[in-house]
Amino acid sequence: MYSRISSTALVTLALAGCSGPAPEMAEAAEKIACALDGAAEFSPTCTVESQIVPGGTILVIRHPDGGFRRFEIEGDLVRTADGVDPAVVTVLPDATEVAVGSDRYRLPPPAPPVNAPRR
């Protein structure tokens, strides 16, 4: 199933993206906050990796216990790449939250472009 997200949220989801097309996942995985198995509190114990593929991006979010979730991003749509639970995306002021089943992930906002004025 697909969930629609804004262009800004899409950039957020691809935050760990490669600088260009690559045959394998990004080598440096970034830590992100997650709340697994219905946990109420988030902790920075998951990692996110991405791969740019024809037509979109594949994200892999790895859990500390070895489990993982895969997402396919095409345009402004996000869907789980495995399993039957849909991805539910919520854009928050300081993050993008992606929930699948009882697992939730918080992705930070993207960095501003290099030439963007700083406030």
mmCIF file with all atom_site columns, C-alpha atoms in Angstrom:
data_model
loop_
_atom_site.group_PDB
_atom_site.id
_atom_site.type_symbol
_atom_site.label_atom_id
_atom_site.label_alt_id
_atom_site.label_comp_id
_atom_site.label_asym_id
_atom_site.label_entity_id
_atom_site.label_seq_id
_atom_site.pdbx_PDB_ins_code
_atom_site.Cartn_x
_atom_site.Cartn_y
_atom_site.Cartn_z
_atom_site.occupancy
_atom_site.B_iso_or_equiv
_atom_site.pdbx_formal_charge
_atom_site.auth_seq_id
_atom_site.auth_comp_id
_atom_site.auth_asym_id
_atom_site.auth_atom_id
_atom_site.pdbx_PDB_model_num
ATOM 1   C CA . MET A 1 1   ? 0.000  0.000  0.000   1.00 0.00 ? 1   MET A CA 1
ATOM 2   C CA . TYR A 1 2   ? 1.109  3.532  -0.660  1.00 0.00 ? 2   TYR A CA 1
ATOM 3   C CA . SER A 1 3   ? 0.981  6.634  1.519   1.00 0.00 ? 3   SER A CA 1
ATOM 4   C CA . ARG A 1 4   ? 1.291  10.084 -0.029  1.00 0.00 ? 4   ARG A CA 1
ATOM 5   C CA . ILE A 1 5   ? 3.785  12.504 1.454   1.00 0.00 ? 5   ILE A CA 1
ATOM 6   C CA . SER A 1 6   ? 4.919  15.996 0.609   1.00 0.00 ? 6   SER A CA 1
ATOM 7   C CA . SER A 1 7   ? 8.070  16.657 -1.403  1.00 0.00 ? 7   SER A CA 1
ATOM 8   C CA . THR A 1 8   ? 9.770  17.916 1.756   1.00 0.00 ? 8   THR A CA 1
ATOM 9   C CA . ALA A 1 9   ? 8.922  14.710 3.582   1.00 0.00 ? 9   ALA A CA 1
ATOM 10  C CA . LEU A 1 10  ? 10.225 12.692 0.653   1.00 0.00 ? 10  LEU A CA 1
ATOM 11  C CA . VAL A 1 11  ? 13.552 14.484 0.891   1.00 0.00 ? 11  VAL A CA 1
ATOM 12  C CA . THR A 1 12  ? 13.519 13.680 4.600   1.00 0.00 ? 12  THR A CA 1
ATOM 13  C CA . LEU A 1 13  ? 12.951 9.991  3.934   1.00 0.00 ? 13  LEU A CA 1
ATOM 14  C CA . ALA A 1 14  ? 15.897 9.947  1.566   1.00 0.00 ? 14  ALA A CA 1
ATOM 15  C CA . LEU A 1 15  ? 18.126 11.761 4.060   1.00 0.00 ? 15  LEU A CA 1
ATOM 16  C CA . ALA A 1 16  ? 20.676 8.987  4.118   1.00 0.00 ? 16  ALA A CA 1
ATOM 17  C CA . GLY A 1 17  ? 20.713 8.844  0.319   1.00 0.00 ? 17  GLY A CA 1
ATOM 18  C CA . CYS A 1 18  ? 23.712 8.388  -1.871  1.00 0.00 ? 18  CYS A CA 1
ATOM 19  C CA . SER A 1 19  ? 25.033 11.271 -3.924  1.00 0.00 ? 19  SER A CA 1
ATOM 20  C CA . GLY A 1 20  ? 24.127 9.371  -7.079  1.00 0.00 ? 20  GLY A CA 1
ATOM 21  C CA . PRO A 1 21  ? 22.980 5.971  -8.312  1.00 0.00 ? 21  PRO A CA 1
ATOM 22  C CA . ALA A 1 22  ? 24.838 3.130  -6.638  1.00 0.00 ? 22  ALA A CA 1
ATOM 23  C CA . PRO A 1 23  ? 24.574 -0.631 -6.907  1.00 0.00 ? 23  PRO A CA 1
ATOM 24  C CA . GLU A 1 24  ? 24.548 -1.235 -3.156  1.00 0.00 ? 24  GLU A CA 1
ATOM 25  C CA . MET A 1 25  ? 23.279 0.399  0.018   1.00 0.00 ? 25  MET A CA 1
ATOM 26  C CA . ALA A 1 26  ? 24.998 3.502  1.355   1.00 0.00 ? 26  ALA A CA 1
ATOM 27  C CA . GLU A 1 27  ? 27.968 2.406  3.439   1.00 0.00 ? 27  GLU A CA 1
ATOM 28  C CA . ALA A 1 28  ? 27.472 4.818  6.341   1.00 0.00 ? 28  ALA A CA 1
ATOM 29  C CA . ALA A 1 29  ? 24.174 4.136  8.074   1.00 0.00 ? 29  ALA A CA 1
ATOM 30  C CA . GLU A 1 30  ? 22.741 6.990  10.112  1.00 0.00 ? 30  GLU A CA 1
ATOM 31  C CA . LYS A 1 31  ? 21.236 6.460  13.590  1.00 0.00 ? 31  LYS A CA 1
ATOM 32  C CA . ILE A 1 32  ? 17.584 7.435  13.899  1.00 0.00 ? 32  ILE A CA 1
ATOM 33  C CA . ALA A 1 33  ? 15.030 7.380  16.709  1.00 0.00 ? 33  ALA A CA 1
ATOM 34  C CA . CYS A 1 34  ? 12.599 4.496  16.731  1.00 0.00 ? 34  CYS A CA 1
ATOM 35  C CA . ALA A 1 35  ? 9.901  3.058  18.988  1.00 0.00 ? 35  ALA A CA 1
ATOM 36  C CA . LEU A 1 36  ? 9.584  -0.657 18.309  1.00 0.00 ? 36  LEU A CA 1
ATOM 37  C CA . ASP A 1 37  ? 6.902  -3.176 19.295  1.00 0.00 ? 37  ASP A CA 1
ATOM 38  C CA . GLY A 1 38  ? 4.518  -0.472 20.525  1.00 0.00 ? 38  GLY A CA 1
ATOM 39  C CA . ALA A 1 39  ? 7.068  1.253  22.787  1.00 0.00 ? 39  ALA A CA 1
ATOM 40  C CA . ALA A 1 40  ? 5.893  4.663  24.025  1.00 0.00 ? 40  ALA A CA 1
ATOM 41  C CA . GLU A 1 41  ? 9.356  6.278  23.996  1.00 0.00 ? 41  GLU A CA 1
ATOM 42  C CA . PHE A 1 42  ? 11.666 6.793  21.029  1.00 0.00 ? 42  PHE A CA 1
ATOM 43  C CA . SER A 1 43  ? 15.369 5.994  21.327  1.00 0.00 ? 43  SER A CA 1
ATOM 44  C CA . PRO A 1 44  ? 18.166 6.501  18.744  1.00 0.00 ? 44  PRO A CA 1
ATOM 45  C CA . THR A 1 45  ? 18.837 2.790  18.278  1.00 0.00 ? 45  THR A CA 1
ATOM 46  C CA . CYS A 1 46  ? 17.801 2.132  14.660  1.00 0.00 ? 46  CYS A CA 1
ATOM 47  C CA . THR A 1 47  ? 19.852 2.858  11.549  1.00 0.00 ? 47  THR A CA 1
ATOM 48  C CA . VAL A 1 48  ? 18.726 3.908  8.077   1.00 0.00 ? 48  VAL A CA 1
ATOM 49  C CA . GLU A 1 49  ? 20.397 3.103  4.759   1.00 0.00 ? 49  GLU A CA 1
ATOM 50  C CA . SER A 1 50  ? 19.242 4.031  1.281   1.00 0.00 ? 50  SER A CA 1
ATOM 51  C CA . GLN A 1 51  ? 19.747 3.009  -2.301  1.00 0.00 ? 51  GLN A CA 1
ATOM 52  C CA . ILE A 1 52  ? 18.732 5.063  -5.310  1.00 0.00 ? 52  ILE A CA 1
ATOM 53  C CA . VAL A 1 53  ? 17.184 2.805  -7.934  1.00 0.00 ? 53  VAL A CA 1
ATOM 54  C CA . PRO A 1 54  ? 15.479 3.487  -11.261 1.00 0.00 ? 54  PRO A CA 1
ATOM 55  C CA . GLY A 1 55  ? 12.164 5.126  -10.430 1.00 0.00 ? 55  GLY A CA 1
ATOM 56  C CA . GLY A 1 56  ? 12.855 5.893  -6.781  1.00 0.00 ? 56  GLY A CA 1
ATOM 57  C CA . THR A 1 57  ? 14.663 5.037  -3.593  1.00 0.00 ? 57  THR A CA 1
ATOM 58  C CA . ILE A 1 58  ? 14.798 1.992  -1.336  1.00 0.00 ? 58  ILE A CA 1
ATOM 59  C CA . LEU A 1 59  ? 15.189 2.668  2.408   1.00 0.00 ? 59  LEU A CA 1
ATOM 60  C CA . VAL A 1 60  ? 16.207 -0.020 4.876   1.00 0.00 ? 60  VAL A CA 1
ATOM 61  C CA . ILE A 1 61  ? 15.681 0.749  8.563   1.00 0.00 ? 61  ILE A CA 1
ATOM 62  C CA . ARG A 1 62  ? 17.523 -1.734 10.770  1.00 0.00 ? 62  ARG A CA 1
ATOM 63  C CA . HIS A 1 63  ? 16.467 -2.570 14.330  1.00 0.00 ? 63  HIS A CA 1
ATOM 64  C CA . PRO A 1 64  ? 19.016 -3.214 17.098  1.00 0.00 ? 64  PRO A CA 1
ATOM 65  C CA . ASP A 1 65  ? 17.823 -6.859 17.387  1.00 0.00 ? 65  ASP A CA 1
ATOM 66  C CA . GLY A 1 66  ? 18.649 -7.560 13.721  1.00 0.00 ? 66  GLY A CA 1
ATOM 67  C CA . GLY A 1 67  ? 15.126 -7.015 12.369  1.00 0.00 ? 67  GLY A CA 1
ATOM 68  C CA . PHE A 1 68  ? 14.497 -4.463 9.626   1.00 0.00 ? 68  PHE A CA 1
ATOM 69  C CA . ARG A 1 69  ? 11.871 -2.727 7.492   1.00 0.00 ? 69  ARG A CA 1
ATOM 70  C CA . ARG A 1 70  ? 12.230 -1.877 3.809   1.00 0.00 ? 70  ARG A CA 1
ATOM 71  C CA . PHE A 1 71  ? 10.411 0.984  2.098   1.00 0.00 ? 71  PHE A CA 1
ATOM 72  C CA . GLU A 1 72  ? 10.016 1.872  -1.583  1.00 0.00 ? 72  GLU A CA 1
ATOM 73  C CA . ILE A 1 73  ? 9.724  5.563  -2.413  1.00 0.00 ? 73  ILE A CA 1
ATOM 74  C CA . GLU A 1 74  ? 8.401  6.522  -5.845  1.00 0.00 ? 74  GLU A CA 1
ATOM 75  C CA . GLY A 1 75  ? 7.708  10.213 -6.433  1.00 0.00 ? 75  GLY A CA 1
ATOM 76  C CA . ASP A 1 76  ? 5.684  11.368 -3.425  1.00 0.00 ? 76  ASP A CA 1
ATOM 77  C CA . LEU A 1 77  ? 4.493  7.847  -2.501  1.00 0.00 ? 77  LEU A CA 1
ATOM 78  C CA . VAL A 1 78  ? 5.911  5.579  0.206   1.00 0.00 ? 78  VAL A CA 1
ATOM 79  C CA . ARG A 1 79  ? 5.080  1.903  0.570   1.00 0.00 ? 79  ARG A CA 1
ATOM 80  C CA . THR A 1 80  ? 6.433  -0.977 2.554   1.00 0.00 ? 80  THR A CA 1
ATOM 81  C CA . ALA A 1 81  ? 8.597  -3.169 0.366   1.00 0.00 ? 81  ALA A CA 1
ATOM 82  C CA . ASP A 1 82  ? 7.863  -6.272 2.408   1.00 0.00 ? 82  ASP A CA 1
ATOM 83  C CA . GLY A 1 83  ? 5.016  -7.395 4.620   1.00 0.00 ? 83  GLY A CA 1
ATOM 84  C CA . VAL A 1 84  ? 1.367  -6.439 4.379   1.00 0.00 ? 84  VAL A CA 1
ATOM 85  C CA . ASP A 1 85  ? 1.116  -3.528 6.824   1.00 0.00 ? 85  ASP A CA 1
ATOM 86  C CA . PRO A 1 86  ? 0.944  -0.131 5.084   1.00 0.00 ? 86  PRO A CA 1
ATOM 87  C CA . ALA A 1 87  ? 3.339  2.712  5.883   1.00 0.00 ? 87  ALA A CA 1
ATOM 88  C CA . VAL A 1 88  ? 1.605  5.592  7.660   1.00 0.00 ? 88  VAL A CA 1
ATOM 89  C CA . VAL A 1 89  ? 3.532  8.854  7.250   1.00 0.00 ? 89  VAL A CA 1
ATOM 90  C CA . THR A 1 90  ? 3.066  11.868 9.529   1.00 0.00 ? 90  THR A CA 1
ATOM 91  C CA . VAL A 1 91  ? 4.960  15.096 8.885   1.00 0.00 ? 91  VAL A CA 1
ATOM 92  C CA . LEU A 1 92  ? 5.835  16.758 12.204  1.00 0.00 ? 92  LEU A CA 1
ATOM 93  C CA . PRO A 1 93  ? 7.432  20.192 12.698  1.00 0.00 ? 93  PRO A CA 1
ATOM 94  C CA . ASP A 1 94  ? 10.859 18.717 13.453  1.00 0.00 ? 94  ASP A CA 1
ATOM 95  C CA . ALA A 1 95  ? 10.733 15.236 11.903  1.00 0.00 ? 95  ALA A CA 1
ATOM 96  C CA . THR A 1 96  ? 8.844  12.820 9.675   1.00 0.00 ? 96  THR A CA 1
ATOM 97  C CA . GLU A 1 97  ? 7.314  9.860  11.465  1.00 0.00 ? 97  GLU A CA 1
ATOM 98  C CA . VAL A 1 98  ? 6.794  6.618  9.572   1.00 0.00 ? 98  VAL A CA 1
ATOM 99  C CA . ALA A 1 99  ? 4.742  3.907  11.288  1.00 0.00 ? 99  ALA A CA 1
ATOM 100 C CA . VAL A 1 100 ? 4.276  0.299  10.210  1.00 0.00 ? 100 VAL A CA 1
ATOM 101 C CA . GLY A 1 101 ? 2.296  -1.979 12.475  1.00 0.00 ? 101 GLY A CA 1
ATOM 102 C CA . SER A 1 102 ? 3.553  -1.416 16.034  1.00 0.00 ? 102 SER A CA 1
ATOM 103 C CA . ASP A 1 103 ? 6.895  0.085  14.915  1.00 0.00 ? 103 ASP A CA 1
ATOM 104 C CA . ARG A 1 104 ? 7.490  3.835  14.525  1.00 0.00 ? 104 ARG A CA 1
ATOM 105 C CA . TYR A 1 105 ? 10.495 5.645  13.087  1.00 0.00 ? 105 TYR A CA 1
ATOM 106 C CA . ARG A 1 106 ? 11.442 9.343  13.320  1.00 0.00 ? 106 ARG A CA 1
ATOM 107 C CA . LEU A 1 107 ? 13.466 10.723 10.469  1.00 0.00 ? 107 LEU A CA 1
ATOM 108 C CA . PRO A 1 108 ? 15.023 14.174 11.026  1.00 0.00 ? 108 PRO A CA 1
ATOM 109 C CA . PRO A 1 109 ? 14.388 17.031 8.593   1.00 0.00 ? 109 PRO A CA 1
ATOM 110 C CA . PRO A 1 110 ? 16.824 17.326 5.707   1.00 0.00 ? 110 PRO A CA 1
ATOM 111 C CA . ALA A 1 111 ? 19.779 19.683 5.895   1.00 0.00 ? 111 ALA A CA 1
ATOM 112 C CA . PRO A 1 112 ? 19.297 22.995 4.051   1.00 0.00 ? 112 PRO A CA 1
ATOM 113 C CA . PRO A 1 113 ? 20.931 23.278 0.620   1.00 0.00 ? 113 PRO A CA 1
ATOM 114 C CA . VAL A 1 114 ? 24.573 24.391 0.745   1.00 0.00 ? 114 VAL A CA 1
ATOM 115 C CA . ASN A 1 115 ? 23.794 27.770 -0.807  1.00 0.00 ? 115 ASN A CA 1
ATOM 116 C CA . ALA A 1 116 ? 20.708 28.444 1.354   1.00 0.00 ? 116 ALA A CA 1
ATOM 117 C CA . PRO A 1 117 ? 20.896 31.515 3.603   1.00 0.00 ? 117 PRO A CA 1
ATOM 118 C CA . ARG A 1 118 ? 21.390 30.671 7.268   1.00 0.00 ? 118 ARG A CA 1
ATOM 119 C CA . ARG A 1 119 ? 19.128 32.111 9.934   1.00 0.00 ? 119 ARG A CA 1
#
